[in-house]
């Protein structure tokens, strides 16, 4: 009988060990299934939660348009020769002006223009020096204008 007992206890011990080994592994398949079902539910429900409300918006008239009839102010810079900081010609609109006249002239023009109209289009020859362009940008900003530098897009 003692042999039977030892065999039974040994077998029971083995079974107990096997059960413990099986229980130590976590089975994630049910959890993944639940998460996928929740994901599908949320994917279907999310578009339904956004509300689309049809509203007839009022049509307003009056006020003044921001665009004015004054032609935009353009400052063109052309290099006539020499190295940096030397020979450039300045054209305000179509008029040739000297560098000394530039500051007072654009200040006077700024006083006659509205805030919506305070943009100078700066057109620079591609050979003009960087320092010359920066000086002109400084003059334009000092006069109270905003500066837009005109470029040609690569495709064109």
mmCIF file of C-alpha atoms in Angstrom:
data_model
loop_
_atom_site.group_PDB
_atom_site.id
_atom_site.type_symbol
_atom_site.label_atom_id
_atom_site.label_comp_id
_atom_site.label_asym_id
_atom_site.label_seq_id
_atom_site.Cartn_x
_atom_site.Cartn_y
_atom_site.Cartn_z
ATOM 1 C CA UNK A 1 0.000 0.000 0.000
ATOM 2 C CA UNK A 2 2.760 2.352 0.766
ATOM 3 C CA UNK A 3 3.919 1.968 -2.819
ATOM 4 C CA UNK A 4 0.516 2.929 -4.108
ATOM 5 C CA UNK A 5 0.514 5.973 -1.910
ATOM 6 C CA UNK A 6 3.927 7.038 -3.076
ATOM 7 C CA UNK A 7 2.938 6.491 -6.711
ATOM 8 C CA UNK A 8 -0.290 8.412 -6.204
ATOM 9 C CA UNK A 9 1.399 11.290 -4.453
ATOM 10 C CA UNK A 10 4.102 11.369 -7.093
ATOM 11 C CA UNK A 11 1.510 11.357 -9.850
ATOM 12 C CA UNK A 12 -0.493 14.021 -8.058
ATOM 13 C CA UNK A 13 2.601 16.148 -7.703
ATOM 14 C CA UNK A 14 3.286 15.828 -11.410
ATOM 15 C CA UNK A 15 -0.259 16.768 -12.277
ATOM 16 C CA UNK A 16 -0.121 19.753 -9.958
ATOM 17 C CA UNK A 17 3.113 20.908 -11.592
ATOM 18 C CA UNK A 18 1.594 20.588 -15.060
ATOM 19 C CA UNK A 19 -1.429 22.608 -14.030
ATOM 20 C CA UNK A 20 0.759 25.359 -12.601
ATOM 21 C CA UNK A 21 2.778 25.498 -15.809
ATOM 22 C CA UNK A 22 -0.386 25.821 -17.922
ATOM 23 C CA UNK A 23 -1.838 28.537 -15.675
ATOM 24 C CA UNK A 24 1.373 30.582 -15.835
ATOM 25 C CA UNK A 25 0.769 31.329 -19.545
ATOM 26 C CA UNK A 26 -1.710 34.142 -20.213
ATOM 27 C CA UNK A 27 -4.043 33.484 -23.104
ATOM 28 C CA UNK A 28 -4.360 36.840 -24.974
ATOM 29 C CA UNK A 29 -6.592 35.638 -27.844
ATOM 30 C CA UNK A 30 -9.930 36.526 -26.116
ATOM 31 C CA UNK A 31 -8.581 39.951 -25.180
ATOM 32 C CA UNK A 32 -7.517 40.633 -28.789
ATOM 33 C CA UNK A 33 -10.956 39.538 -30.023
ATOM 34 C CA UNK A 34 -12.700 41.899 -27.592
ATOM 35 C CA UNK A 35 -10.435 44.797 -28.594
ATOM 36 C CA UNK A 36 -11.092 44.221 -32.306
ATOM 37 C CA UNK A 37 -14.852 44.170 -31.730
ATOM 38 C CA UNK A 38 -14.605 47.429 -29.737
ATOM 39 C CA UNK A 39 -12.478 48.976 -32.495
ATOM 40 C CA UNK A 40 -15.079 48.094 -35.137
ATOM 41 C CA UNK A 41 -17.882 49.497 -32.969
ATOM 42 C CA UNK A 42 -16.029 52.805 -32.488
ATOM 43 C CA UNK A 43 -15.128 53.039 -36.180
ATOM 44 C CA UNK A 44 -18.796 52.663 -37.125
ATOM 45 C CA UNK A 45 -20.081 54.967 -34.376
ATOM 46 C CA UNK A 46 -17.585 57.845 -34.843
ATOM 47 C CA UNK A 47 -19.015 59.183 -38.148
ATOM 48 C CA UNK A 48 -22.534 59.000 -36.702
ATOM 49 C CA UNK A 49 -21.558 61.220 -33.755
ATOM 50 C CA UNK A 50 -20.696 64.234 -35.922
ATOM 51 C CA UNK A 51 -23.742 66.405 -36.377
ATOM 52 C CA UNK A 52 -24.447 68.184 -39.639
ATOM 53 C CA UNK A 53 -26.692 71.177 -39.062
ATOM 54 C CA UNK A 54 -28.002 73.021 -42.100
ATOM 55 C CA UNK A 55 -28.081 76.769 -41.552
ATOM 56 C CA UNK A 56 -29.046 79.520 -43.979
ATOM 57 C CA UNK A 57 -26.442 82.201 -43.378
ATOM 58 C CA UNK A 58 -27.488 85.846 -43.772
ATOM 59 C CA UNK A 59 -26.215 87.925 -46.675
ATOM 60 C CA UNK A 60 -24.682 91.204 -45.506
ATOM 61 C CA UNK A 61 -24.007 94.284 -47.553
ATOM 62 C CA UNK A 62 -22.163 97.489 -46.772
ATOM 63 C CA UNK A 63 -18.709 98.072 -45.356
ATOM 64 C CA UNK A 64 -15.823 99.055 -47.537
ATOM 65 C CA UNK A 65 -13.639 96.862 -49.666
ATOM 66 C CA UNK A 66 -10.032 96.504 -48.543
ATOM 67 C CA UNK A 67 -8.660 96.766 -52.063
ATOM 68 C CA UNK A 68 -8.275 100.383 -53.081
ATOM 69 C CA UNK A 69 -7.932 101.900 -56.518
ATOM 70 C CA UNK A 70 -4.411 103.206 -55.925
ATOM 71 C CA UNK A 71 -1.881 101.223 -57.954
ATOM 72 C CA UNK A 72 0.539 99.176 -55.845
ATOM 73 C CA UNK A 73 3.842 100.887 -55.124
ATOM 74 C CA UNK A 74 6.739 99.073 -56.808
ATOM 75 C CA UNK A 75 10.412 99.684 -56.205
ATOM 76 C CA UNK A 76 12.629 98.167 -58.897
ATOM 77 C CA UNK A 77 16.363 97.670 -58.404
ATOM 78 C CA UNK A 78 18.648 97.243 -61.403
ATOM 79 C CA UNK A 79 22.379 96.596 -61.282
ATOM 80 C CA UNK A 80 24.325 98.632 -63.810
ATOM 81 C CA UNK A 81 27.789 97.236 -63.174
ATOM 82 C CA UNK A 82 30.643 96.968 -60.731
ATOM 83 C CA UNK A 83 30.911 94.819 -57.641
ATOM 84 C CA UNK A 84 28.744 94.848 -54.518
ATOM 85 C CA UNK A 85 27.491 98.131 -53.050
ATOM 86 C CA UNK A 86 28.286 100.046 -56.195
ATOM 87 C CA UNK A 87 26.172 100.805 -59.224
ATOM 88 C CA UNK A 88 22.434 100.233 -58.900
ATOM 89 C CA UNK A 89 19.517 102.149 -60.358
ATOM 90 C CA UNK A 90 16.335 102.584 -58.321
ATOM 91 C CA UNK A 91 12.968 103.011 -60.006
ATOM 92 C CA UNK A 92 9.972 104.071 -57.914
ATOM 93 C CA UNK A 93 7.147 103.017 -60.167
ATOM 94 C CA UNK A 94 8.608 103.956 -63.554
ATOM 95 C CA UNK A 95 10.622 106.969 -62.330
ATOM 96 C CA UNK A 96 14.389 106.787 -61.858
ATOM 97 C CA UNK A 97 15.363 108.159 -58.426
ATOM 98 C CA UNK A 98 18.613 108.386 -56.482
ATOM 99 C CA UNK A 99 19.256 106.442 -53.289
ATOM 100 C CA UNK A 100 19.251 109.691 -51.260
ATOM 101 C CA UNK A 101 15.760 110.640 -52.506
ATOM 102 C CA UNK A 102 14.278 107.227 -51.740
ATOM 103 C CA UNK A 103 13.675 107.589 -47.985
ATOM 104 C CA UNK A 104 11.859 110.980 -48.025
ATOM 105 C CA UNK A 105 9.798 110.027 -51.090
ATOM 106 C CA UNK A 106 8.449 106.751 -49.709
ATOM 107 C CA UNK A 107 7.780 108.440 -46.333
ATOM 108 C CA UNK A 108 5.690 111.082 -48.129
ATOM 109 C CA UNK A 109 3.855 108.384 -50.098
ATOM 110 C CA UNK A 110 3.200 106.419 -46.885
ATOM 111 C CA UNK A 111 1.430 109.410 -45.344
ATOM 112 C CA UNK A 112 -1.023 109.559 -48.258
ATOM 113 C CA UNK A 113 -1.882 105.826 -48.230
ATOM 114 C CA UNK A 114 -4.227 103.882 -45.973
ATOM 115 C CA UNK A 115 -3.143 100.959 -43.768
ATOM 116 C CA UNK A 116 -4.656 98.433 -46.165
ATOM 117 C CA UNK A 117 -2.525 99.880 -48.929
ATOM 118 C CA UNK A 118 0.820 99.839 -47.126
ATOM 119 C CA UNK A 119 2.698 97.266 -49.218
ATOM 120 C CA UNK A 120 5.712 97.946 -51.441
ATOM 121 C CA UNK A 121 6.557 95.389 -54.118
ATOM 122 C CA UNK A 122 10.338 95.141 -54.290
ATOM 123 C CA UNK A 123 11.549 93.900 -57.668
ATOM 124 C CA UNK A 124 15.247 93.084 -57.655
ATOM 125 C CA UNK A 125 17.485 92.186 -60.561
ATOM 126 C CA UNK A 126 18.986 88.730 -59.939
ATOM 127 C CA UNK A 127 22.501 90.200 -60.082
ATOM 128 C CA UNK A 128 21.806 92.793 -57.360
ATOM 129 C CA UNK A 129 23.800 92.285 -54.167
ATOM 130 C CA UNK A 130 22.164 90.909 -51.031
ATOM 131 C CA UNK A 131 23.422 93.882 -49.012
ATOM 132 C CA UNK A 132 21.774 96.370 -51.397
ATOM 133 C CA UNK A 133 18.444 94.540 -51.124
ATOM 134 C CA UNK A 134 18.656 94.452 -47.301
ATOM 135 C CA UNK A 135 19.374 98.199 -47.186
ATOM 136 C CA UNK A 136 16.312 98.875 -49.344
ATOM 137 C CA UNK A 137 14.176 96.575 -47.181
ATOM 138 C CA UNK A 138 15.338 98.580 -44.163
ATOM 139 C CA UNK A 139 14.352 101.877 -45.845
ATOM 140 C CA UNK A 140 10.929 100.466 -46.741
ATOM 141 C CA UNK A 141 10.311 99.237 -43.179
ATOM 142 C CA UNK A 142 11.487 102.536 -41.685
ATOM 143 C CA UNK A 143 8.974 104.404 -43.838
ATOM 144 C CA UNK A 144 6.210 102.197 -42.388
ATOM 145 C CA UNK A 145 5.515 99.972 -45.380
ATOM 146 C CA UNK A 146 5.415 96.193 -45.544
ATOM 147 C CA UNK A 147 7.681 94.742 -48.226
ATOM 148 C CA UNK A 148 6.847 91.979 -50.677
ATOM 149 C CA UNK A 149 9.786 90.753 -52.709
ATOM 150 C CA UNK A 150 8.653 89.807 -56.208
ATOM 151 C CA UNK A 151 10.028 86.529 -57.567
ATOM 152 C CA UNK A 152 9.341 84.437 -60.645
ATOM 153 C CA UNK A 153 8.208 80.890 -59.825
ATOM 154 C CA UNK A 154 10.514 78.128 -61.096
ATOM 155 C CA UNK A 155 7.857 76.585 -63.315
ATOM 156 C CA UNK A 156 7.326 79.853 -65.165
#
